[in-house]
Amino acid sequence: MAKAITRRSEDYSKWYTDICLRAELADYAPVKGCMVIRPNGYAIWENIRNALDSMFRETGHRNAYFPLFIPESFLKKEAEHVEGFAADCAVVTHGGGKELEEKLYIRPTSETIIWHMYKKWISSYRDLPLLYNQWANIVRWEMRTRLFLRTTEFLWQEGHTAHATEREAREETLTMLEVYRRFAQDYMAMPVICGKKTEREKFAGAVDTYSIEAMMQDKRALQAGTSHYLGQNFARAFDVQFQSQEGRLEYVYATSWGVSTRLIGGLIMTHSDDNGLVLPPKLAPTQVVIVPIWRSDQQRAEVLEAAGKIKSVLQGVSVEIDDRDNVSPGWKFNDHEVKGVPVRLEIGPKDIQNSQVVAVRRDTGEKSTTPMSAAGEVIPKLLSQIQAALFNRAKALLDDNSYPVETYDDLKSKVDQPGGFLYAHWCGGHECEDRIARETKATIRNIAIDAPREEGACIICGEPSPHRVPFAKAY
RNA sequence: CGGGGCGUGGCGCAGUUUGGUAGCGCGCUUGAAUGGGGUUCAAGAGGUCGCCGGUUCAAGUCCGGCCGCCCCGACCA
């Protein structure tokens, strides 16, 4: 018996790490806080990237690439931004064996260098909007790291757009938030709540930050994507003005938005179980694995031939035939379970005889028998059923663990056990929010744009509150 | 930065208390049988015990120093 995966009930955090390592998604790199994304993990990232990339294209964006190094002076141009990021940066002081005249920061995010360039490219309303995105790596010197969820270096996508009007920029911010919501729901099978971050939680340099927030199986929140309305902050800092149709000189309005490899952490903690990784079919690198079973060489040939036929019938489905001869079928079952392949097909001599195939769902473990002739229709259908079932299960967890709390004592007693999203009245004041965060470690995840109006009193100060906001502990 | 843990074949660990020929399990290689839920047997390969210094006839083990990683917390996506 190989070493078992730690059970969620025993140690959720250890379980998470076990999944990452055992499913061979990632491994620890020699540098503290850094990880290697292994092919199994990277293939998921590629699927995420491909899906998002086409959604970005459909909304009019183009990809570009900006450099890794940012001159120190750039980072200092926007006051809040430097305060938020400067301390978390890796800094290059030497190059080519000489001390540099100006230090180079490894980008923690690219607003500054991008807005430096936008100044060159924007002079008229005719140059707007600029709708750029880049896929890149960034570095933030975090104190405490966790595979995928928070690593020193990580991969992400950052959109940076420039607009002539506030209205247009605000629309863009919400459009991209909606893209993220749709992606989370349709591809990751991960339901999220959308809304605006509080002042305390917003991005350094933004006017408004919006986020999608998911609930993990331990009922903690995961901020899974952010979309910022930057107003004219960066345009002013980098002096990016344009001449409007009316001939006035105006500062450009900006947005930025991003998701990262953290999404893979979210994917793991949303769907996986004590037996290993569980992946939604739409993002699974291998959607179907065929495990052929044989004894004699003749059976081997027959079974492999049947497996090949099934594979060829499943056009548009990512199918792998596991024909390894050095491990037993039972070993393979386990292996693909740990690695999260959504559907396993077993084909052995018995099945050949009955001209059928046995299908096993990763999410439920349910076995079914399908006539080989029907596999072409049944299997794709099964994959979409799994995709839907995963979403429904996650949605049920989110719904079942979102509930109102009426008093601060109530919140305090429930924030750890049972946990979840605790909806409470809040006056909107920074002090009340801060006290709750300090004393309970629960933060306001976001404020729904269409939060139903409900008059109430702040659970801290008693001042009027127009609606409830969700408090939760977050990753 | 504070607290905890760990550094010994590829991986997981024992051995350190009481100094005396470096071990176990898994994996790997070869062969045979096996094959519908982590298969069995046999034979092999593989280690300057994190680094530097000291004590000693003799150090994985004792002493001093250093380095690194992981986990928990403060910071954050």
Coordinates of C-alpha atoms (C1' of nucleotides) in Angstrom, one line a residue:
Chain A
M1 CA 0.0 0.0 0.0
A2 CA 1.3 3.4 -0.9
K3 CA 1.0 6.2 1.5
A4 CA -2.6 7.4 2.0
I5 CA -3.9 10.9 1.4
T6 CA -4.6 12.7 4.7
R7 CA -8.4 12.8 5.3
R8 CA -10.1 16.2 5.1
S9 CA -11.7 15.6 8.5
E10 CA -8.3 14.9 10.0
D11 CA -6.3 17.9 8.7
Y12 CA -7.8 19.9 5.9
S13 CA -4.6 21.8 5.2
K14 CA -2.5 18.6 5.0
W15 CA -5.1 17.1 2.8
Y16 CA -4.8 20.0 0.4
T17 CA -1.0 19.7 0.3
D18 CA -1.2 15.9 -0.2
I19 CA -3.5 16.4 -3.2
C20 CA -1.2 18.8 -4.8
L21 CA 1.8 16.5 -4.4
R22 CA 0.1 13.2 -5.0
A23 CA -1.8 14.2 -8.0
E24 CA 1.6 15.6 -9.2
L25 CA 0.2 19.0 -9.8
A26 CA 3.1 20.8 -8.2
D27 CA 6.2 20.3 -6.1
Y28 CA 8.3 22.4 -3.9
A29 CA 11.1 24.3 -5.5
P30 CA 14.5 24.8 -3.9
V31 CA 13.6 28.4 -3.2
K32 CA 11.4 29.1 -0.2
G33 CA 7.8 29.8 -1.2
C34 CA 8.3 28.8 -4.8
M35 CA 6.8 25.9 -6.6
V36 CA 7.3 23.9 -9.7
I37 CA 4.0 23.4 -11.6
R38 CA 4.3 19.9 -13.0
P39 CA 2.7 18.8 -16.3
N40 CA -0.5 17.6 -14.6
G41 CA -0.9 21.0 -13.0
Y42 CA 0.3 23.0 -15.9
A43 CA -2.2 21.2 -18.3
I44 CA -5.0 22.5 -16.0
W45 CA -3.6 26.0 -16.2
E46 CA -3.4 25.8 -20.0
N47 CA -7.1 24.8 -20.1
I48 CA -8.0 27.7 -17.8
R49 CA -5.9 30.0 -20.0
N50 CA -7.4 28.9 -23.2
A51 CA -11.0 29.2 -22.0
L52 CA -10.4 32.7 -20.5
D53 CA -8.3 33.8 -23.4
S54 CA -11.2 33.3 -25.8
M55 CA -13.6 35.0 -23.5
F56 CA -11.2 38.0 -23.4
R57 CA -11.0 38.0 -27.2
E58 CA -14.8 37.9 -27.4
T59 CA -15.0 41.0 -25.2
G60 CA -12.6 42.9 -27.5
H61 CA -9.2 42.4 -25.8
R62 CA -5.8 41.8 -27.2
N63 CA -2.8 40.2 -25.7
A64 CA 0.5 41.9 -25.3
Y65 CA 3.6 41.4 -23.1
F66 CA 5.3 43.9 -20.9
P67 CA 8.7 43.4 -19.2
L68 CA 9.4 41.8 -15.9
F69 CA 11.6 44.6 -14.5
I70 CA 10.1 47.8 -13.3
P71 CA 12.3 50.9 -12.5
E72 CA 12.1 51.8 -8.9
S73 CA 10.9 55.3 -9.7
F74 CA 7.8 53.9 -11.5
L75 CA 6.5 52.1 -8.5
K76 CA 6.8 55.3 -6.4
K77 CA 4.6 57.4 -8.7
E78 CA 1.3 56.3 -7.3
A79 CA 1.1 56.9 -3.5
E80 CA -1.3 54.2 -2.4
H81 CA 0.2 51.7 -4.9
V82 CA 3.8 52.0 -3.6
E83 CA 2.5 51.7 0.0
G84 CA 0.7 48.6 -0.9
F85 CA 3.4 46.9 -2.9
A86 CA 6.9 48.2 -2.4
A87 CA 7.6 46.2 0.7
D88 CA 6.5 42.9 -0.9
C89 CA 8.8 43.1 -3.9
A90 CA 12.0 41.4 -4.9
V91 CA 14.5 44.0 -6.1
V92 CA 17.4 43.6 -8.5
T93 CA 20.4 45.7 -7.4
H94 CA 23.1 44.3 -9.7
G95 CA 23.3 43.4 -13.3
G96 CA 26.3 42.3 -15.4
G97 CA 28.4 42.3 -12.3
K98 CA 27.8 46.0 -11.6
E99 CA 25.6 47.8 -9.2
L100 CA 22.6 49.3 -11.0
E101 CA 22.1 53.0 -11.1
E102 CA 18.4 52.6 -10.5
K103 CA 17.1 49.5 -8.8
L104 CA 14.8 47.2 -10.8
Y105 CA 11.7 45.8 -9.1
I106 CA 10.4 42.4 -10.2
R107 CA 6.8 43.3 -11.1
P108 CA 4.3 42.5 -8.3
T109 CA 1.7 43.7 -10.9
S110 CA 2.2 45.7 -14.0
E111 CA 0.1 48.9 -13.7
T112 CA 3.1 51.2 -13.5
I113 CA 5.1 50.0 -16.4
I114 CA 1.9 49.7 -18.6
W115 CA 0.8 53.2 -17.8
H116 CA 4.3 54.4 -18.6
M117 CA 3.8 53.0 -22.0
Y118 CA 0.2 54.1 -22.4
K119 CA 1.5 57.6 -22.1
K120 CA 3.4 57.1 -25.3
W121 CA 0.5 55.6 -27.1
I122 CA -2.4 57.7 -26.1
S123 CA -2.9 61.3 -27.1
S124 CA -6.4 61.4 -28.6
Y125 CA -9.8 60.0 -27.9
R126 CA -9.3 58.2 -31.2
D127 CA -6.6 56.1 -29.5
L128 CA -9.1 54.9 -26.9
P129 CA -10.1 52.5 -25.6
L130 CA -7.0 50.4 -25.2
L131 CA -8.0 46.9 -24.2
Y132 CA -4.9 44.9 -23.4
N133 CA -4.3 41.8 -21.5
Q134 CA -1.1 40.0 -20.6
W135 CA -0.3 36.5 -19.4
A136 CA 2.7 36.7 -17.1
N137 CA 4.5 35.7 -14.0
I138 CA 4.7 38.0 -11.1
V139 CA 6.5 38.0 -7.7
R140 CA 5.2 39.0 -4.4
W141 CA 7.4 38.3 -1.3
E142 CA 4.7 36.9 0.9
M143 CA 5.5 35.9 4.4
R144 CA 3.5 32.7 4.3
T145 CA 3.0 30.6 1.2
R146 CA 0.9 27.7 0.2
L147 CA 1.0 25.7 -3.0
F148 CA -1.1 27.5 -5.7
L149 CA -3.0 29.6 -3.1
R150 CA -0.1 31.9 -2.4
T151 CA 3.3 31.4 -3.8
T152 CA 6.2 33.9 -4.1
E153 CA 6.1 33.7 -7.9
F154 CA 2.9 32.9 -9.6
L155 CA 1.3 32.9 -13.1
W156 CA -1.6 35.1 -13.8
Q157 CA -3.4 37.2 -16.4
E158 CA -3.7 40.9 -16.0
G159 CA -5.9 43.1 -18.1
H160 CA -5.2 46.8 -18.3
T161 CA -7.6 49.0 -20.1
A162 CA -7.7 52.7 -20.9
H163 CA -11.0 54.6 -21.6
A164 CA -12.2 58.1 -22.4
T165 CA -15.0 58.2 -19.9
E166 CA -15.6 57.0 -16.4
R167 CA -18.8 55.4 -17.5
E168 CA -17.1 53.3 -20.0
A169 CA -14.3 52.2 -17.6
R170 CA -16.8 51.3 -15.0
E171 CA -18.7 49.2 -17.5
E172 CA -15.5 47.5 -18.4
T173 CA -14.8 46.7 -14.8
L174 CA -18.2 45.0 -14.4
T175 CA -18.0 43.3 -17.8
M176 CA -14.8 41.6 -16.8
L177 CA -16.1 40.7 -13.3
E178 CA -19.0 39.0 -15.2
V179 CA -16.5 37.1 -17.4
Y180 CA -14.8 35.8 -14.3
R181 CA -18.1 34.8 -12.8
R182 CA -19.2 33.0 -15.9
F183 CA -15.8 31.2 -16.2
A184 CA -15.9 30.1 -12.5
Q185 CA -19.4 28.8 -12.9
D186 CA -19.3 27.3 -16.4
Y187 CA -15.8 25.9 -16.5
M188 CA -14.6 25.5 -12.9
A189 CA -18.1 24.4 -11.7
M190 CA -17.4 26.8 -8.8
P191 CA -20.2 29.1 -7.8
V192 CA -19.1 32.5 -6.6
I193 CA -20.6 35.6 -5.1
C194 CA -19.8 38.9 -6.9
G195 CA -19.5 42.3 -5.4
K196 CA -17.5 45.3 -4.4
K197 CA -14.7 45.2 -1.9
T198 CA -14.7 47.5 1.1
E199 CA -12.2 50.3 1.3
R200 CA -10.2 48.2 3.7
E201 CA -9.9 45.3 1.2
K202 CA -9.6 47.0 -2.1
F203 CA -6.5 47.0 -4.4
A204 CA -3.8 49.5 -3.6
G205 CA -4.3 52.3 -6.2
A206 CA -7.9 51.5 -7.1
V207 CA -11.0 53.6 -6.7
D208 CA -13.2 50.5 -6.5
T209 CA -12.3 46.8 -6.4
Y210 CA -14.8 44.1 -7.3
S211 CA -14.2 40.4 -6.7
I212 CA -15.6 36.9 -7.1
E213 CA -15.5 34.9 -3.9
A214 CA -15.9 31.2 -3.7
M215 CA -16.5 28.9 -0.7
M216 CA -14.1 26.1 -0.1
Q217 CA -15.1 22.8 1.5
D218 CA -13.8 23.9 4.8
K219 CA -16.2 26.8 4.4
R220 CA -13.5 29.4 4.2
A221 CA -13.7 32.0 1.4
L222 CA -11.4 32.2 -1.5
Q223 CA -11.0 35.4 -3.4
A224 CA -10.8 33.9 -6.9
G225 CA -10.6 37.0 -9.1
T226 CA -10.6 40.8 -9.0
S227 CA -11.6 43.6 -11.3
H228 CA -10.6 47.1 -10.4
Y229 CA -11.9 50.5 -11.5
L230 CA -8.8 52.6 -11.2
G231 CA -10.4 55.9 -12.0
Q232 CA -7.7 58.4 -13.1
N233 CA -5.2 57.5 -10.4
F234 CA -2.7 55.9 -12.7
A235 CA -3.3 58.4 -15.5
R236 CA -2.5 61.2 -13.2
A237 CA 0.5 59.4 -11.8
F238 CA 1.9 58.8 -15.2
D239 CA 0.5 61.9 -16.8
V240 CA -1.6 60.1 -19.4
Q241 CA -4.0 62.7 -21.0
F242 CA -5.9 62.7 -24.2
Q243 CA -7.7 65.3 -26.2
S244 CA -11.4 64.7 -26.3
Q245 CA -13.7 65.2 -29.2
E246 CA -14.5 68.6 -27.8
G247 CA -10.9 69.5 -27.7
R248 CA -10.4 69.3 -23.9
L249 CA -7.4 67.7 -22.4
E250 CA -8.5 65.0 -19.9
Y251 CA -6.9 62.2 -17.9
V252 CA -7.7 58.7 -19.1
Y253 CA -9.9 56.3 -17.1
A254 CA -8.5 52.9 -16.3
T255 CA -9.3 49.4 -15.2
S256 CA -7.3 46.3 -14.4
W257 CA -8.4 42.8 -13.6
G258 CA -6.8 39.5 -13.0
V259 CA -6.9 35.8 -12.0
S260 CA -4.0 33.6 -11.2
T261 CA -2.8 30.1 -10.7
R262 CA -4.6 30.4 -7.4
L263 CA -7.7 29.2 -9.3
I264 CA -6.1 25.8 -9.4
G265 CA -6.1 25.8 -5.6
G266 CA -9.7 26.8 -5.7
L267 CA -10.5 24.0 -8.1
I268 CA -8.9 21.5 -5.8
M269 CA -10.6 22.7 -2.6
T270 CA -14.0 23.0 -4.3
H271 CA -14.3 19.5 -5.7
S272 CA -11.6 17.0 -4.5
D273 CA -12.2 14.3 -1.9
D274 CA -10.3 12.0 0.3
N275 CA -9.4 9.7 -2.6
G276 CA -7.7 12.5 -4.5
L277 CA -8.2 15.1 -7.1
V278 CA -11.6 15.6 -8.7
L279 CA -11.7 17.8 -11.8
P280 CA -14.6 19.2 -13.7
P281 CA -14.6 17.7 -17.2
K282 CA -14.3 21.1 -18.9
L283 CA -10.9 21.7 -17.3
A284 CA -9.6 18.1 -17.0
P285 CA -6.6 17.5 -19.2
T286 CA -7.7 13.9 -19.6
Q287 CA -11.5 13.6 -19.5
V288 CA -11.7 9.8 -20.0
V289 CA -9.1 7.2 -19.3
I290 CA -9.6 3.7 -20.7
V291 CA -8.1 0.9 -18.6
P292 CA -7.8 -2.2 -20.7
I293 CA -7.7 -5.5 -18.8
W294 CA -6.2 -8.7 -20.2
R295 CA -4.4 -11.9 -19.3
S296 CA -3.2 -13.5 -22.5
D297 CA -1.5 -11.7 -25.4
Q298 CA -4.5 -12.5 -27.5
Q299 CA -6.8 -10.8 -25.0
R300 CA -4.4 -7.9 -24.9
A301 CA -4.7 -7.4 -28.6
E302 CA -8.5 -7.7 -28.6
V303 CA -9.0 -5.4 -25.7
L304 CA -6.6 -2.7 -27.0
E305 CA -8.3 -2.8 -30.4
A306 CA -11.7 -2.2 -28.7
A307 CA -10.1 0.6 -26.6
G308 CA -8.8 2.2 -29.8
K309 CA -12.2 2.0 -31.4
I310 CA -13.9 3.7 -28.5
K311 CA -11.3 6.4 -28.4
S312 CA -11.9 7.1 -32.1
V313 CA -15.6 7.3 -31.5
L314 CA -15.1 9.9 -28.8
Q315 CA -14.2 12.8 -31.1
G316 CA -13.8 16.0 -29.2
V317 CA -13.2 14.2 -25.9
S318 CA -9.7 14.0 -24.4
V319 CA -9.2 10.2 -24.1
E320 CA -6.1 8.4 -22.8
I321 CA -5.6 4.7 -23.1
D322 CA -3.6 3.4 -20.2
D323 CA -1.9 0.4 -21.8
R324 CA 1.0 0.3 -19.3
D325 CA 2.0 -3.3 -18.9
N326 CA 4.0 -2.9 -15.6
V327 CA 1.1 -2.0 -13.3
S328 CA -2.0 -3.9 -12.5
P329 CA -5.5 -2.7 -13.4
G330 CA -6.2 -2.0 -9.7
W331 CA -3.2 0.1 -9.5
K332 CA -4.3 2.1 -12.5
F333 CA -7.8 2.6 -11.1
N334 CA -6.3 4.1 -8.0
D335 CA -3.8 6.2 -10.0
H336 CA -6.4 7.9 -12.1
E337 CA -8.6 8.4 -9.1
V338 CA -5.8 10.3 -7.3
K339 CA -5.2 12.3 -10.5
G340 CA -8.8 13.2 -10.9
V341 CA -9.8 11.8 -14.3
P342 CA -13.5 12.4 -14.5
V343 CA -14.5 9.1 -16.2
R344 CA -12.8 5.7 -16.3
L345 CA -13.7 3.1 -18.8
E346 CA -12.9 -0.5 -18.1
I347 CA -12.6 -2.9 -21.0
G348 CA -11.8 -6.5 -20.3
P349 CA -12.5 -9.9 -21.9
K350 CA -15.9 -10.1 -20.4
D351 CA -16.8 -6.7 -21.9
I352 CA -15.6 -7.8 -25.3
Q353 CA -17.8 -10.8 -25.1
N354 CA -20.8 -8.7 -24.2
S355 CA -19.7 -5.9 -26.5
Q356 CA -20.0 -3.4 -23.7
V357 CA -17.9 -1.1 -21.6
V358 CA -17.9 -0.3 -17.9
A359 CA -17.9 3.4 -17.0
V360 CA -17.0 4.7 -13.6
R361 CA -17.6 8.3 -12.5
R362 CA -14.8 9.9 -10.5
D363 CA -17.2 12.2 -8.6
T364 CA -19.6 9.6 -7.3
G365 CA -17.8 6.3 -7.9
E366 CA -20.9 5.1 -9.7
K367 CA -20.4 2.3 -12.1
S368 CA -22.5 1.7 -15.2
T369 CA -22.4 -0.6 -18.2
T370 CA -22.9 0.8 -21.7
P371 CA -23.1 -1.0 -25.0
M372 CA -20.0 -0.2 -27.0
S373 CA -22.1 1.0 -29.9
A374 CA -23.6 3.7 -27.7
A375 CA -20.4 4.9 -26.1
G376 CA -20.1 7.8 -28.6
E377 CA -23.3 9.4 -27.2
V378 CA -23.3 8.2 -23.7
I379 CA -19.9 9.2 -22.6
P380 CA -20.1 12.9 -23.7
K381 CA -23.4 13.0 -22.0
L382 CA -21.9 11.5 -18.8
L383 CA -19.2 14.2 -18.9
S384 CA -21.7 17.0 -18.9
Q385 CA -23.7 15.3 -16.2
I386 CA -20.6 15.3 -14.0
Q387 CA -19.8 18.9 -14.8
A388 CA -23.3 19.8 -13.7
A389 CA -23.3 17.6 -10.7
L390 CA -20.1 19.2 -9.4
F391 CA -21.5 22.6 -9.8
N392 CA -24.7 21.6 -8.0
R393 CA -22.8 20.1 -5.2
A394 CA -20.6 23.1 -4.7
K395 CA -23.7 25.4 -5.0
A396 CA -25.4 23.4 -2.3
L397 CA -22.4 23.8 0.0
L398 CA -22.4 27.6 -0.6
D399 CA -26.1 27.9 -0.1
D400 CA -26.2 25.7 2.9
N401 CA -23.5 27.6 4.6
S402 CA -24.6 31.2 3.9
Y403 CA -26.9 32.4 6.6
P404 CA -27.8 35.6 8.5
V405 CA -26.4 36.4 11.9
E406 CA -28.1 39.1 14.0
T407 CA -25.6 40.1 16.7
Y408 CA -21.8 40.4 17.0
D409 CA -21.9 37.6 19.6
D410 CA -23.7 35.4 17.2
L411 CA -21.1 36.1 14.5
K412 CA -18.2 35.5 16.9
S413 CA -19.6 32.1 18.0
K414 CA -20.3 30.9 14.4
V415 CA -17.3 32.2 12.5
D416 CA -15.2 29.1 13.1
Q417 CA -17.9 26.6 13.8
P418 CA -19.9 26.1 11.6
G419 CA -18.2 28.9 9.6
G420 CA -19.4 29.8 6.1
F421 CA -20.6 33.2 4.8
L422 CA -22.2 35.0 7.7
Y423 CA -24.5 37.8 6.5
A424 CA -24.7 40.6 9.0
H425 CA -25.6 44.2 9.1
W426 CA -22.8 46.7 8.9
C427 CA -22.9 50.5 9.0
G428 CA -20.2 50.9 6.3
G429 CA -17.7 52.2 8.8
H430 CA -14.0 51.3 8.7
E431 CA -13.7 51.0 12.4
C432 CA -16.5 48.5 12.9
E433 CA -15.2 46.4 10.0
D434 CA -11.7 46.6 11.3
R435 CA -12.7 45.5 14.8
I436 CA -14.5 42.5 13.5
A437 CA -11.5 41.5 11.4
R438 CA -9.1 42.0 14.3
E439 CA -11.1 40.1 16.8
T440 CA -12.6 37.3 14.7
K441 CA -10.3 37.2 11.6
A442 CA -13.4 37.3 9.5
T443 CA -13.5 39.9 6.8
I444 CA -16.3 41.3 4.6
R445 CA -15.9 39.3 1.4
N446 CA -17.7 41.8 -0.9
I447 CA -20.8 43.7 -1.1
A448 CA -23.2 42.4 -3.7
I449 CA -24.0 45.0 -6.4
D450 CA -27.7 44.1 -6.2
A451 CA -27.7 43.3 -2.5
P452 CA -31.4 43.2 -1.4
R453 CA -32.2 46.3 0.6
E454 CA -33.0 45.5 4.2
E455 CA -32.9 48.1 6.9
G456 CA -31.0 47.1 10.0
A457 CA -28.5 48.1 12.6
C458 CA -24.7 47.6 12.5
I459 CA -23.9 44.6 14.7
I460 CA -21.0 46.7 16.2
C461 CA -22.2 50.3 16.6
G462 CA -25.9 50.0 15.9
E463 CA -25.9 52.7 13.3
P464 CA -28.3 52.2 10.3
S465 CA -27.3 49.6 7.7
P466 CA -29.0 49.4 4.3
H467 CA -28.2 45.7 3.7
R468 CA -26.4 42.7 5.0
V469 CA -22.8 41.9 4.0
P470 CA -21.1 38.5 4.1
F471 CA -18.4 37.9 6.7
A472 CA -16.0 34.9 6.4
K473 CA -12.6 33.8 7.1
A474 CA -10.6 33.7 3.9
Y475 CA -7.5 32.2 2.4
Chain B
rC1 C1' 9.5 38.4 12.6
rG2 C1' 7.5 34.9 16.7
rG3 C1' 6.3 29.6 17.8
rG4 C1' 6.9 24.4 16.3
rG5 C1' 9.0 20.5 13.2
rC6 C1' 12.6 18.5 10.0
rG7 C1' 17.4 17.8 7.3
rU8 C1' 20.4 10.0 6.7
rG9 C1' 20.1 6.0 -1.0
rG10 C1' 14.9 8.7 -5.6
rC11 C1' 10.6 9.0 -1.7
rG12 C1' 9.0 8.1 3.5
rC13 C1' 11.5 7.0 7.9
rA14 C1' 14.6 4.3 12.1
rG15 C1' 19.3 4.7 14.2
rU16 C1' 21.6 10.0 18.0
rU17 C1' 19.6 8.9 24.9
rU18 C1' 24.6 5.1 26.1
rG19 C1' 30.3 7.2 20.0
rG20 C1' 32.6 1.2 17.6
rU21 C1' 31.4 -2.2 10.0
rA22 C1' 24.8 2.8 7.9
rG23 C1' 19.5 0.0 8.4
rC24 C1' 14.0 -0.7 7.1
rG25 C1' 9.7 0.1 3.9
rC26 C1' 8.3 1.9 -0.8
rG27 C1' 10.2 3.0 -5.5
rC28 C1' 14.0 1.5 -9.2
rU29 C1' 16.7 -2.8 -12.3
rU30 C1' 16.5 -8.1 -13.9
rG31 C1' 13.7 -12.7 -14.1
rA32 C1' 9.3 -15.6 -13.4
rA33 C1' 4.3 -16.0 -12.2
rU34 C1' 0.0 -12.6 -11.8
rG35 C1' -3.7 -9.2 -14.0
rG36 C1' -12.0 -6.9 -13.2
rG37 C1' -9.7 -2.2 -6.8
rG38 C1' -2.9 -0.1 -4.9
rU39 C1' -0.2 -8.5 -7.0
rU40 C1' 3.6 -12.2 -5.4
rC41 C1' 8.3 -14.4 -5.1
rA42 C1' 13.6 -14.3 -6.1
rA43 C1' 18.1 -11.8 -7.3
rG44 C1' 20.4 -6.8 -7.7
rA45 C1' 21.8 -1.5 -8.1
rG46 C1' 21.9 2.8 -5.1
rG47 C1' 24.1 6.8 0.7
rU48 C1' 31.1 11.9 1.4
rC49 C1' 24.2 10.9 7.2
rG50 C1' 22.5 19.7 5.3
rC51 C1' 27.4 22.7 5.7
rC52 C1' 31.8 24.3 8.5
rG53 C1' 34.8 23.7 12.7
rG54 C1' 36.1 21.1 17.4
rU55 C1' 36.6 16.8 21.0
rU56 C1' 38.2 11.5 20.4
rC57 C1' 42.1 5.9 18.7
rA58 C1' 37.1 6.3 16.5
rA59 C1' 31.5 11.0 15.2
rG60 C1' 25.1 10.0 11.7
rU61 C1' 25.6 9.9 17.2
rC62 C1' 29.1 14.5 21.7
rC63 C1' 30.3 20.2 21.6
rG64 C1' 30.2 25.2 19.0
rG65 C1' 28.7 27.8 14.8
rC66 C1' 26.1 28.4 10.2
rC67 C1' 22.5 27.2 6.3
rG68 C1' 18.0 25.5 4.3
rC69 C1' 13.0 23.8 3.9
rC70 C1' 8.1 22.7 5.8
rC71 C1' 3.9 23.7 9.3
rC72 C1' 1.2 27.3 12.7
rG73 C1' 0.5 32.9 13.4
rA74 C1' 1.1 38.3 12.0
rC75 C1' 1.0 40.3 5.9
rC76 C1' -1.4 39.3 1.3
rA77 C1' -4.2 37.2 -4.6

